[in-house]
Coordinates of C-alpha atoms in Angstrom, one line a residue:
M1 CA 29.4 -50.6 -50.3
A2 CA 32.8 -49.8 -50.8
L3 CA 32.3 -46.6 -50.8
E4 CA 30.7 -46.6 -47.5
D5 CA 33.1 -48.9 -45.9
S6 CA 36.2 -46.5 -47.2
T7 CA 34.0 -43.0 -46.0
F8 CA 33.1 -44.3 -42.5
A9 CA 35.9 -46.7 -41.8
S10 CA 37.0 -44.9 -39.0
R11 CA 33.6 -44.4 -37.4
P12 CA 32.7 -46.3 -34.2
E13 CA 31.0 -49.4 -33.5
S14 CA 27.7 -47.6 -32.7
L15 CA 27.3 -46.2 -35.8
S16 CA 28.5 -49.2 -37.6
L17 CA 25.0 -50.6 -38.6
P18 CA 24.1 -54.0 -40.6
V19 CA 23.3 -53.0 -44.4
P20 CA 19.9 -54.8 -45.2
E21 CA 20.2 -56.7 -48.6
K22 CA 18.6 -55.7 -51.8
G23 CA 15.0 -56.3 -52.2
E24 CA 14.0 -55.7 -48.5
E25 CA 12.0 -52.4 -47.4
P26 CA 13.1 -50.3 -44.6
A27 CA 10.7 -51.0 -41.6
Q28 CA 8.9 -47.2 -40.0
E29 CA 9.2 -47.2 -36.0
A30 CA 6.3 -46.0 -34.4
K31 CA 7.1 -43.5 -32.0
E32 CA 4.4 -41.5 -31.5
D33 CA 4.2 -38.9 -28.1
A34 CA 7.3 -40.1 -27.0
P35 CA 8.4 -38.5 -23.4
T36 CA 10.9 -35.9 -23.2
T37 CA 13.2 -35.9 -20.6
G38 CA 14.6 -33.0 -18.7
V39 CA 18.4 -31.7 -18.5
F40 CA 19.7 -29.5 -16.0
N41 CA 22.3 -27.1 -17.0
V42 CA 23.9 -25.5 -14.2
S43 CA 26.0 -22.3 -14.0
E44 CA 28.2 -21.7 -11.3
E45 CA 28.4 -17.9 -11.9
L46 CA 24.9 -17.1 -12.2
G47 CA 23.5 -19.6 -10.2
H48 CA 20.9 -20.5 -12.3
V49 CA 19.1 -23.9 -12.7
V50 CA 18.0 -24.0 -16.2
T51 CA 15.7 -26.8 -17.3
T52 CA 15.2 -27.7 -21.0
E53 CA 13.2 -29.9 -22.6
T54 CA 15.0 -32.2 -25.0
S55 CA 14.2 -35.2 -26.9
P56 CA 15.0 -38.6 -26.0
P57 CA 17.7 -40.6 -26.3
P58 CA 17.3 -43.1 -29.1
Q59 CA 15.9 -46.2 -28.6
P60 CA 17.6 -49.1 -29.8
S61 CA 15.1 -50.5 -32.9
T62 CA 14.3 -54.0 -32.2
N63 CA 13.8 -54.2 -36.5
N64 CA 17.1 -53.8 -38.2
N65 CA 15.9 -53.4 -41.6
M66 CA 16.4 -49.7 -42.0
S67 CA 19.3 -48.8 -44.4
F68 CA 22.6 -47.3 -43.0
Q69 CA 21.5 -43.6 -45.1
D70 CA 18.4 -43.6 -43.5
K71 CA 19.4 -44.2 -40.1
M72 CA 21.9 -41.4 -40.2
A73 CA 19.4 -39.0 -41.6
A74 CA 17.3 -40.2 -38.8
R75 CA 20.1 -39.3 -36.2
E76 CA 21.5 -35.9 -37.9
A77 CA 17.5 -34.6 -37.8
Q78 CA 17.4 -35.7 -33.8
A79 CA 20.7 -34.0 -33.4
N80 CA 19.4 -30.7 -35.2
Q81 CA 16.0 -30.4 -33.4
P82 CA 15.8 -26.9 -31.3
R83 CA 15.5 -27.5 -27.4
K84 CA 12.8 -26.0 -25.6
K85 CA 13.1 -24.2 -22.5
I86 CA 10.0 -24.8 -20.4
Q87 CA 11.3 -23.8 -16.6
V88 CA 13.9 -21.2 -15.1
V89 CA 14.2 -21.2 -11.9
V90 CA 16.7 -18.6 -10.5
Q91 CA 17.9 -19.7 -6.8
E92 CA 20.3 -17.8 -4.3
R93 CA 23.1 -19.6 -3.2
G94 CA 24.2 -20.0 0.4
R95 CA 27.3 -20.2 2.0
F96 CA 28.2 -23.7 0.9
G97 CA 26.6 -23.5 -2.4
W98 CA 23.3 -24.9 -1.6
G99 CA 20.3 -23.6 -3.1
R100 CA 18.3 -21.5 -1.1
S101 CA 14.6 -19.8 -1.8
K102 CA 14.2 -16.0 -1.6
R103 CA 13.1 -14.4 2.0
K104 CA 9.9 -13.6 2.0
R105 CA 9.5 -9.7 3.0
Q106 CA 8.4 -9.0 6.5
R107 CA 5.6 -6.4 7.3
Y108 CA 5.9 -3.4 8.7
V109 CA 2.3 -3.0 9.4
E110 CA -0.2 -6.6 8.8
K111 CA -3.2 -6.2 7.0
N112 CA -5.3 -6.0 10.4
G113 CA -3.5 -2.6 11.2
R114 CA -1.1 -4.2 13.8
C115 CA 2.3 -2.7 13.9
N116 CA 5.0 -5.7 13.4
V117 CA 7.1 -4.3 15.8
Q118 CA 8.7 -5.4 19.3
H119 CA 11.0 -2.9 21.7
G120 CA 13.7 -5.0 23.6
N121 CA 16.7 -4.1 25.4
M122 CA 15.0 -1.0 26.8
R123 CA 16.8 0.0 30.5
E124 CA 14.4 3.0 31.4
T125 CA 11.0 0.8 32.4
Y126 CA 10.6 3.2 35.4
R127 CA 8.9 5.5 32.3
Y128 CA 6.2 3.6 31.8
L129 CA 5.3 4.0 35.7
T130 CA 5.1 7.7 35.3
D131 CA 2.2 7.2 32.7
I132 CA 0.5 4.5 34.7
F133 CA -2.7 4.8 33.6
T134 CA -1.8 4.9 29.9
T135 CA 0.3 1.7 31.0
L136 CA -3.0 0.4 32.4
V137 CA -5.1 1.2 29.9
D138 CA -2.6 -0.9 26.8
L139 CA -2.6 -4.1 28.9
N140 CA -4.2 -6.7 27.5
W141 CA -7.6 -7.9 29.1
R142 CA -6.2 -10.5 30.9
C143 CA -3.7 -8.8 32.9
S144 CA -6.2 -5.7 33.0
L145 CA -8.6 -7.6 35.0
F146 CA -6.2 -9.3 37.5
V147 CA -5.1 -5.5 38.4
F148 CA -8.6 -4.4 38.7
V149 CA -9.3 -7.4 41.4
M150 CA -5.9 -6.5 42.9
A151 CA -6.2 -3.1 43.4
Y152 CA -9.6 -3.8 45.3
A153 CA -8.5 -7.4 47.4
V154 CA -5.1 -5.4 48.3
T155 CA -6.9 -2.2 49.7
W156 CA -9.6 -4.5 51.6
L157 CA -6.9 -6.5 53.2
F158 CA -4.8 -3.6 54.2
F159 CA -7.0 -1.6 56.0
G160 CA -9.0 -4.9 57.2
A161 CA -5.6 -5.6 58.8
I162 CA -5.3 -1.8 60.3
W163 CA -8.8 -2.2 61.7
Y164 CA -7.8 -5.8 63.2
L165 CA -4.3 -4.2 64.7
I166 CA -6.5 -1.2 66.4
A167 CA -8.7 -3.8 68.1
Y168 CA -6.2 -5.9 68.8
C169 CA -4.0 -3.1 70.6
R170 CA -6.3 -1.4 72.4
C171 CA -7.0 -2.5 75.6
G172 CA -9.8 -5.0 76.4
D173 CA -11.6 -4.7 73.1
L174 CA -11.3 -8.6 72.2
D175 CA -11.6 -9.6 75.6
H176 CA -14.5 -7.9 76.8
L177 CA -16.8 -9.3 73.7
E178 CA -19.2 -10.6 76.1
D179 CA -19.2 -7.1 78.5
E180 CA -22.4 -5.1 77.7
T181 CA -20.5 -2.3 79.6
W182 CA -17.6 -2.0 77.8
T183 CA -17.2 0.5 74.6
P184 CA -15.3 -0.8 71.9
C185 CA -13.8 1.4 69.2
V186 CA -15.9 -1.0 66.5
N187 CA -19.1 -2.6 67.9
N188 CA -19.2 -6.5 66.7
V189 CA -15.5 -7.0 65.6
N190 CA -14.4 -10.1 67.1
G191 CA -11.3 -10.9 64.9
F192 CA -10.4 -10.9 61.4
I193 CA -12.9 -11.8 59.5
S194 CA -15.1 -9.3 61.2
A195 CA -12.4 -6.6 60.6
F196 CA -12.0 -7.3 56.9
L197 CA -15.9 -7.3 56.4
F198 CA -16.0 -4.0 58.2
S199 CA -13.6 -2.7 55.8
I200 CA -15.3 -3.5 52.7
E201 CA -18.3 -2.1 54.2
T202 CA -16.6 1.3 54.7
E203 CA -14.9 1.4 51.2
T204 CA -17.9 0.3 49.4
T205 CA -20.1 2.1 51.3
I206 CA -22.6 -0.4 52.0
G207 CA -23.1 0.2 55.8
Y208 CA -25.3 -2.7 56.9
G209 CA -25.4 -1.2 60.4
H210 CA -24.7 -4.1 62.4
R211 CA -20.9 -3.1 62.6
V212 CA -20.2 0.7 63.5
I213 CA -17.4 2.8 64.7
T214 CA -17.8 4.7 67.8
D215 CA -17.0 8.2 69.3
Q216 CA -15.0 6.9 71.7
C217 CA -12.1 6.1 69.3
P218 CA -10.0 9.0 67.6
V219 CA -7.7 6.7 65.6
G220 CA -10.4 4.6 64.2
T221 CA -12.2 8.4 63.0
M222 CA -9.2 9.2 61.2
L223 CA -8.5 5.5 59.7
L224 CA -12.3 6.0 58.4
L225 CA -11.4 9.4 57.0
L226 CA -8.3 7.5 55.3
Q227 CA -9.8 4.7 53.9
A228 CA -12.9 6.7 52.3
I229 CA -10.6 9.1 50.4
L230 CA -8.0 6.4 49.5
G231 CA -11.2 4.1 48.2
S232 CA -12.6 6.9 46.4
M233 CA -9.6 7.7 44.6
V234 CA -9.0 3.9 43.9
N235 CA -12.8 3.6 42.6
A236 CA -11.9 6.6 40.0
F237 CA -8.8 5.3 39.1
M238 CA -9.8 1.8 38.3
V239 CA -13.1 2.3 36.8
G240 CA -11.7 4.9 34.3
C241 CA -9.1 2.8 33.4
M242 CA -12.0 0.0 32.7
F243 CA -14.4 2.3 31.0
V244 CA -11.5 4.0 28.8
K245 CA -10.4 0.5 27.9
I246 CA -13.5 -0.8 26.8
S247 CA -14.9 2.4 25.3
Q248 CA -11.7 2.4 23.1
P249 CA -12.0 3.4 19.7
N250 CA -9.8 0.9 17.9
K251 CA -12.7 -1.7 17.9
R252 CA -14.2 0.7 15.9
A253 CA -11.6 0.4 13.3
E254 CA -12.5 -3.7 12.9
T255 CA -15.8 -2.1 10.3
L256 CA -13.2 0.0 8.6
V257 CA -12.3 -2.6 5.3
F258 CA -9.5 -1.8 3.0
S259 CA -9.3 -3.6 -0.6
R260 CA -7.0 -6.9 -0.3
N261 CA -4.7 -5.1 -3.5
A262 CA -3.9 -2.0 -4.7
V263 CA -3.9 -1.1 -8.4
I264 CA -2.4 1.0 -10.8
S265 CA -3.8 2.2 -14.3
L266 CA -4.9 4.9 -16.4
R267 CA -7.1 7.7 -14.9
D268 CA -7.5 10.8 -17.5
D269 CA -4.3 9.7 -19.4
K270 CA -2.5 9.6 -16.0
L271 CA -1.1 6.5 -14.1
C272 CA -2.4 6.4 -10.6
L273 CA -2.1 4.0 -8.1
M274 CA -5.4 3.3 -6.4
F275 CA -6.7 1.5 -3.6
R276 CA -10.8 1.0 -2.0
V277 CA -12.0 1.7 1.4
G278 CA -15.4 1.4 2.8
D279 CA -17.2 1.6 6.1
L280 CA -19.6 -1.1 6.9
R281 CA -21.5 1.1 9.7
S282 CA -24.2 3.1 9.1
S283 CA -22.8 5.5 11.9
H284 CA -20.1 7.5 10.0
I285 CA -16.9 8.5 10.7
V286 CA -17.0 12.5 11.0
G287 CA -13.9 14.2 9.5
A288 CA -12.5 11.2 7.9
N289 CA -8.7 11.8 6.5
M290 CA -6.8 9.5 4.4
R291 CA -2.4 9.2 4.4
A292 CA -0.3 7.1 2.7
K293 CA 3.5 6.0 3.4
L294 CA 5.9 4.6 1.5
I295 CA 8.0 2.2 3.5
K296 CA 11.4 1.4 1.7
S297 CA 15.2 0.9 3.0
K298 CA 17.5 3.4 1.0
Q299 CA 21.4 4.6 1.0
T300 CA 22.3 7.7 0.9
Q301 CA 24.6 9.4 -1.4
E302 CA 27.0 9.5 1.6
G303 CA 26.9 5.8 1.8
E304 CA 24.5 5.8 4.8
F305 CA 21.9 3.3 5.0
I306 CA 18.4 4.2 6.2
P307 CA 16.2 1.0 6.8
L308 CA 12.5 1.5 6.6
D309 CA 12.7 4.9 5.5
Q310 CA 9.1 6.3 5.3
T311 CA 8.0 8.4 2.5
D312 CA 4.6 10.5 1.9
I313 CA 2.1 9.7 -0.8
S314 CA 0.2 12.2 -1.9
V315 CA -3.7 11.2 -2.2
G316 CA -4.9 14.8 -2.6
F317 CA -3.6 17.0 0.1
E318 CA -2.9 19.6 -2.4
T319 CA -6.6 19.7 -3.6
G320 CA -8.5 18.3 -0.5
D321 CA -9.0 14.9 -2.0
D322 CA -7.4 13.2 1.0
R323 CA -10.3 14.5 3.4
L324 CA -13.5 11.8 2.7
F325 CA -17.0 11.8 3.2
L326 CA -17.3 7.9 4.1
V327 CA -20.6 7.2 3.3
S328 CA -20.1 4.8 0.6
P329 CA -16.9 2.8 -0.4
L330 CA -14.5 5.3 -2.1
V331 CA -11.2 4.5 -4.5
I332 CA -8.2 6.5 -3.2
S333 CA -6.3 7.5 -5.8
H334 CA -2.6 8.6 -6.5
E335 CA -1.5 10.6 -8.9
I336 CA 2.1 9.5 -10.5
D337 CA 3.9 12.5 -11.4
S338 CA 7.4 13.8 -10.7
R339 CA 7.1 14.3 -7.1
S340 CA 5.8 10.3 -6.6
P341 CA 8.3 7.7 -5.8
F342 CA 6.8 5.2 -8.3
W343 CA 7.5 8.2 -11.3
D344 CA 10.6 6.2 -12.7
M345 CA 8.6 2.8 -12.1
S346 CA 7.6 0.2 -14.8
Q347 CA 5.6 -2.8 -14.7
S348 CA 9.1 -4.8 -14.8
Q349 CA 10.2 -2.7 -12.3
L350 CA 7.6 -3.2 -9.7
E351 CA 7.6 -7.0 -9.9
K352 CA 11.3 -6.8 -8.8
E353 CA 11.1 -3.9 -6.1
D354 CA 10.7 -4.5 -2.4
F355 CA 8.7 -1.9 -0.4
E356 CA 5.7 -1.5 1.5
I357 CA 2.4 0.8 1.4
V358 CA 1.1 1.8 4.6
V359 CA -2.4 3.3 4.2
I360 CA -3.9 5.1 7.0
L361 CA -7.6 6.2 7.8
E362 CA -8.4 8.7 10.8
G363 CA -11.6 10.5 11.6
M364 CA -13.9 10.9 14.5
V365 CA -16.2 8.4 15.8
E366 CA -20.3 10.1 15.2
A367 CA -21.0 8.0 18.4
T368 CA -18.4 8.6 20.9
G369 CA -16.6 11.4 19.8
M370 CA -13.1 9.9 20.1
T371 CA -10.5 10.0 17.7
C372 CA -10.6 6.0 15.5
Q373 CA -7.5 5.2 13.1
A374 CA -7.6 2.5 10.9
R375 CA -4.4 1.0 9.2
S376 CA -3.4 -1.4 6.5
S377 CA -0.4 -2.1 4.1
Y378 CA 0.2 -3.4 0.2
L379 CA 3.6 -5.5 -0.6
A380 CA 5.0 -4.9 -3.8
E381 CA 3.4 -8.3 -4.9
E382 CA -0.3 -7.3 -3.8
V383 CA -0.1 -4.2 -6.2
M384 CA -1.6 -5.2 -9.5
W385 CA -0.4 -3.4 -12.7
G386 CA -3.4 -2.9 -15.3
H387 CA -6.4 -3.6 -13.0
R388 CA -9.3 -1.5 -12.3
F389 CA -11.9 -2.0 -9.2
S390 CA -15.3 -3.6 -10.3
P391 CA -18.1 -1.1 -9.5
M392 CA -20.5 -1.9 -6.8
M393 CA -23.3 0.6 -6.2
S394 CA -26.2 0.5 -8.1
L395 CA -29.3 3.0 -7.9
A396 CA -32.4 0.7 -6.3
E397 CA -35.8 2.5 -5.7
G398 CA -35.4 5.1 -3.4
F399 CA -31.7 4.7 -2.5
F400 CA -28.3 3.6 -3.6
D401 CA -27.8 -0.3 -3.2
V402 CA -24.0 -1.4 -2.3
D403 CA -23.0 -4.7 -2.8
Y404 CA -19.8 -5.3 -0.8
G405 CA -19.5 -8.6 -2.3
A406 CA -17.6 -6.9 -5.4
F407 CA -15.1 -4.5 -2.8
H408 CA -12.4 -6.5 -3.7
H409 CA -12.6 -7.5 -7.2
T410 CA -10.9 -6.0 -10.1
F411 CA -10.9 -6.5 -13.6
E412 CA -8.0 -5.8 -16.4
V413 CA -7.9 -2.8 -18.3
D414 CA -5.5 -1.4 -21.2
T415 CA -2.9 0.0 -19.6
P416 CA 1.3 0.8 -20.8
S417 CA 3.9 -0.9 -18.9
C418 CA 6.1 1.6 -19.0
S419 CA 6.9 4.3 -16.3
A420 CA 4.7 7.7 -15.9
R421 CA 8.2 9.4 -17.0
E422 CA 8.2 7.6 -20.5
L423 CA 4.7 8.4 -20.6
A424 CA 4.6 11.9 -19.9
L425 CA 7.8 12.2 -22.0
A426 CA 5.7 10.4 -25.1
A427 CA 3.0 12.6 -24.7
A428 CA 4.7 15.7 -24.6
R429 CA 6.8 14.3 -28.2
L430 CA 3.2 13.9 -29.7
E431 CA 2.0 17.3 -28.2
A432 CA 5.1 19.1 -29.9
H433 CA 4.7 17.1 -33.0
L434 CA 1.2 18.5 -33.3
Y435 CA 1.7 22.1 -32.6
W436 CA 4.8 22.1 -35.0
S437 CA 2.9 20.6 -37.5
I438 CA -0.5 22.6 -37.3
S439 CA 1.9 26.0 -37.1
S440 CA 3.6 25.3 -40.5
R441 CA 0.9 24.3 -42.4
L442 CA -0.7 28.0 -40.9
D443 CA 2.4 29.2 -42.4
E444 CA 2.0 27.6 -45.6
E445 CA -1.4 28.8 -46.1
K446 CA -0.6 32.4 -45.1
W447 CA 2.7 32.6 -47.0
E448 CA 1.6 30.5 -50.1
G449 CA -1.8 32.8 -50.4
P450 CA -3.1 34.8 -53.5
N451 CA -1.4 38.0 -51.9
L452 CA 2.2 37.0 -52.8
T453 CA 1.4 36.5 -56.2
E454 CA -0.5 39.9 -56.1
Q455 CA 2.5 41.3 -54.5
S456 CA 4.8 39.9 -56.9
K457 CA 2.9 42.3 -59.5
K458 CA 3.0 45.1 -57.8
P459 CA 3.5 48.0 -60.4
T460 CA 6.4 50.6 -60.2
D461 CA 5.8 54.3 -59.6
S462 CA 6.0 55.2 -63.1
E463 CA 3.4 52.6 -63.7
S464 CA 1.1 54.3 -61.2
V465 CA 1.7 57.6 -62.6
S466 CA 0.9 56.5 -66.1
G467 CA -2.4 54.7 -64.6
K468 CA -3.7 58.1 -63.9
E469 CA -4.2 58.7 -67.1
G470 CA -6.5 56.0 -67.4
G471 CA -9.2 57.7 -65.1
G472 CA -9.0 54.7 -62.3
P473 CA -7.2 54.6 -59.2
T474 CA -4.4 52.1 -58.7
F475 CA -4.7 49.9 -55.6
I476 CA -1.9 47.7 -54.3
V477 CA -3.1 44.8 -52.5
G478 CA -1.3 43.1 -50.2
G479 CA 1.5 45.7 -49.6
V480 CA 2.7 47.0 -46.6
T481 CA 4.7 50.4 -46.8
D482 CA 5.2 53.0 -43.7
T483 CA 3.8 56.0 -45.4
Q484 CA 1.9 56.1 -49.1
D485 CA 2.1 59.4 -50.6
Q486 CA 0.6 59.0 -53.9
S487 CA -2.1 60.9 -55.4
V488 CA -4.7 60.3 -57.5
V489 CA -6.1 62.5 -60.0
G490 CA -9.8 62.4 -60.3
E491 CA -12.3 64.2 -62.4
Q492 CA -15.2 65.6 -60.2
N493 CA -18.1 67.9 -61.0
G494 CA -15.7 69.1 -63.7
S495 CA -12.6 69.9 -61.6
V496 CA -9.5 68.4 -60.5
T497 CA -9.1 66.9 -57.1
T498 CA -6.6 65.1 -55.2
D499 CA -7.2 62.1 -52.7
Q500 CA -5.1 63.7 -49.8
S501 CA -8.0 64.3 -47.7
E502 CA -8.5 60.3 -48.5
S503 CA -5.0 59.8 -46.9
E504 CA -5.4 61.6 -44.1
A505 CA -8.7 60.0 -42.9

């Protein structure tokens, strides 16, 4: 006890624990499943809030029967316990240091195809009047119906007022209503209401026969011709606007559907960006053509900032795969090669990117012959790495059955997380390694064959000449010479001949 007091003489009172006397056994603290507390470590430079899980502070023990050494060992073990990180929250810092959440990217094209762009501060509004037909067609239905009704009502009221003015100004038409001997300009026009009804009958060519113009009014005859011509023009214009508005092919695009997500996975050992498109109607889109655009802001080397820059994404223009036969749902594929804007993008970079992919399907409606365009878009978080679309077509009795319930379904597949560039470099290294390994083996088999052994044992000229005495020709295997001037003496039918003819042959 004296050693303990001398060793820890300067310890604070919080560590000055009573020492039990001999004979007393230390009690075990029953602390099971103790809850942990979160400690927030704030870094002002990075603006990160890191939540770590640590052990709870030691609770004051109700039983003081533990020895001093045991309690110090427990404190040391508790202090050396590693901290477990459970959550990392990255927040941007505002102007006054307050945390703010990351702003969600605004879509350039909505999922339903509507372009999220509004034009403001337009001073040359007269240009809309130069193309009044398109302006009226582009109006919403409420404004279109209002313009349609007002066009007819104004013309009827206008010409009705002129007919009443003629009857009022012409001497005696309204004063001789009961005089049967008086010939008015228009029979049975006795006020503004009757003149308005006559204007309606004239413009709509109803012709009830009660109100009729007479031959004693040349001004009325000219007005009748003018109203008939203008009435025909108003009919043609307004009916044409309503017909075009009703038959607009943009409603046909409502039955052209795109998948909710795009996927990236391997196809023929190459990374491909894919999405699915389908037609819900049995009447097909003639000459369907697919295009894709990457919408992403960029900064040039000169420092110019280009917001919402558009880059083409090839979906098979060179090979003709962009022209679709859209009878059943198709998966449109973009091969990520060196010309693709996703050439250097890996899975980790995809999660940090901020872009939008706009897909456009164009074609001619089979029923009306008008050109239809359907649009959709995919944000960066809507592109799923390592997924593939589920099959949705099956063979039934006599036809192919398409299950649109699996149109948006995807499933995970094994896909490398590296970029297409890194994948191509790895494939090139593997191919080069296989090429050189195979060629080296072939060279070894070529030069380590039996020819080298026989060539090393090639006889000299003296040996070949002496070999003629043996009566047999000498052959050199594996030897390569430009000319052979060796002669072999043979004995044929008792005469000595040379093999000069054989060497020439």
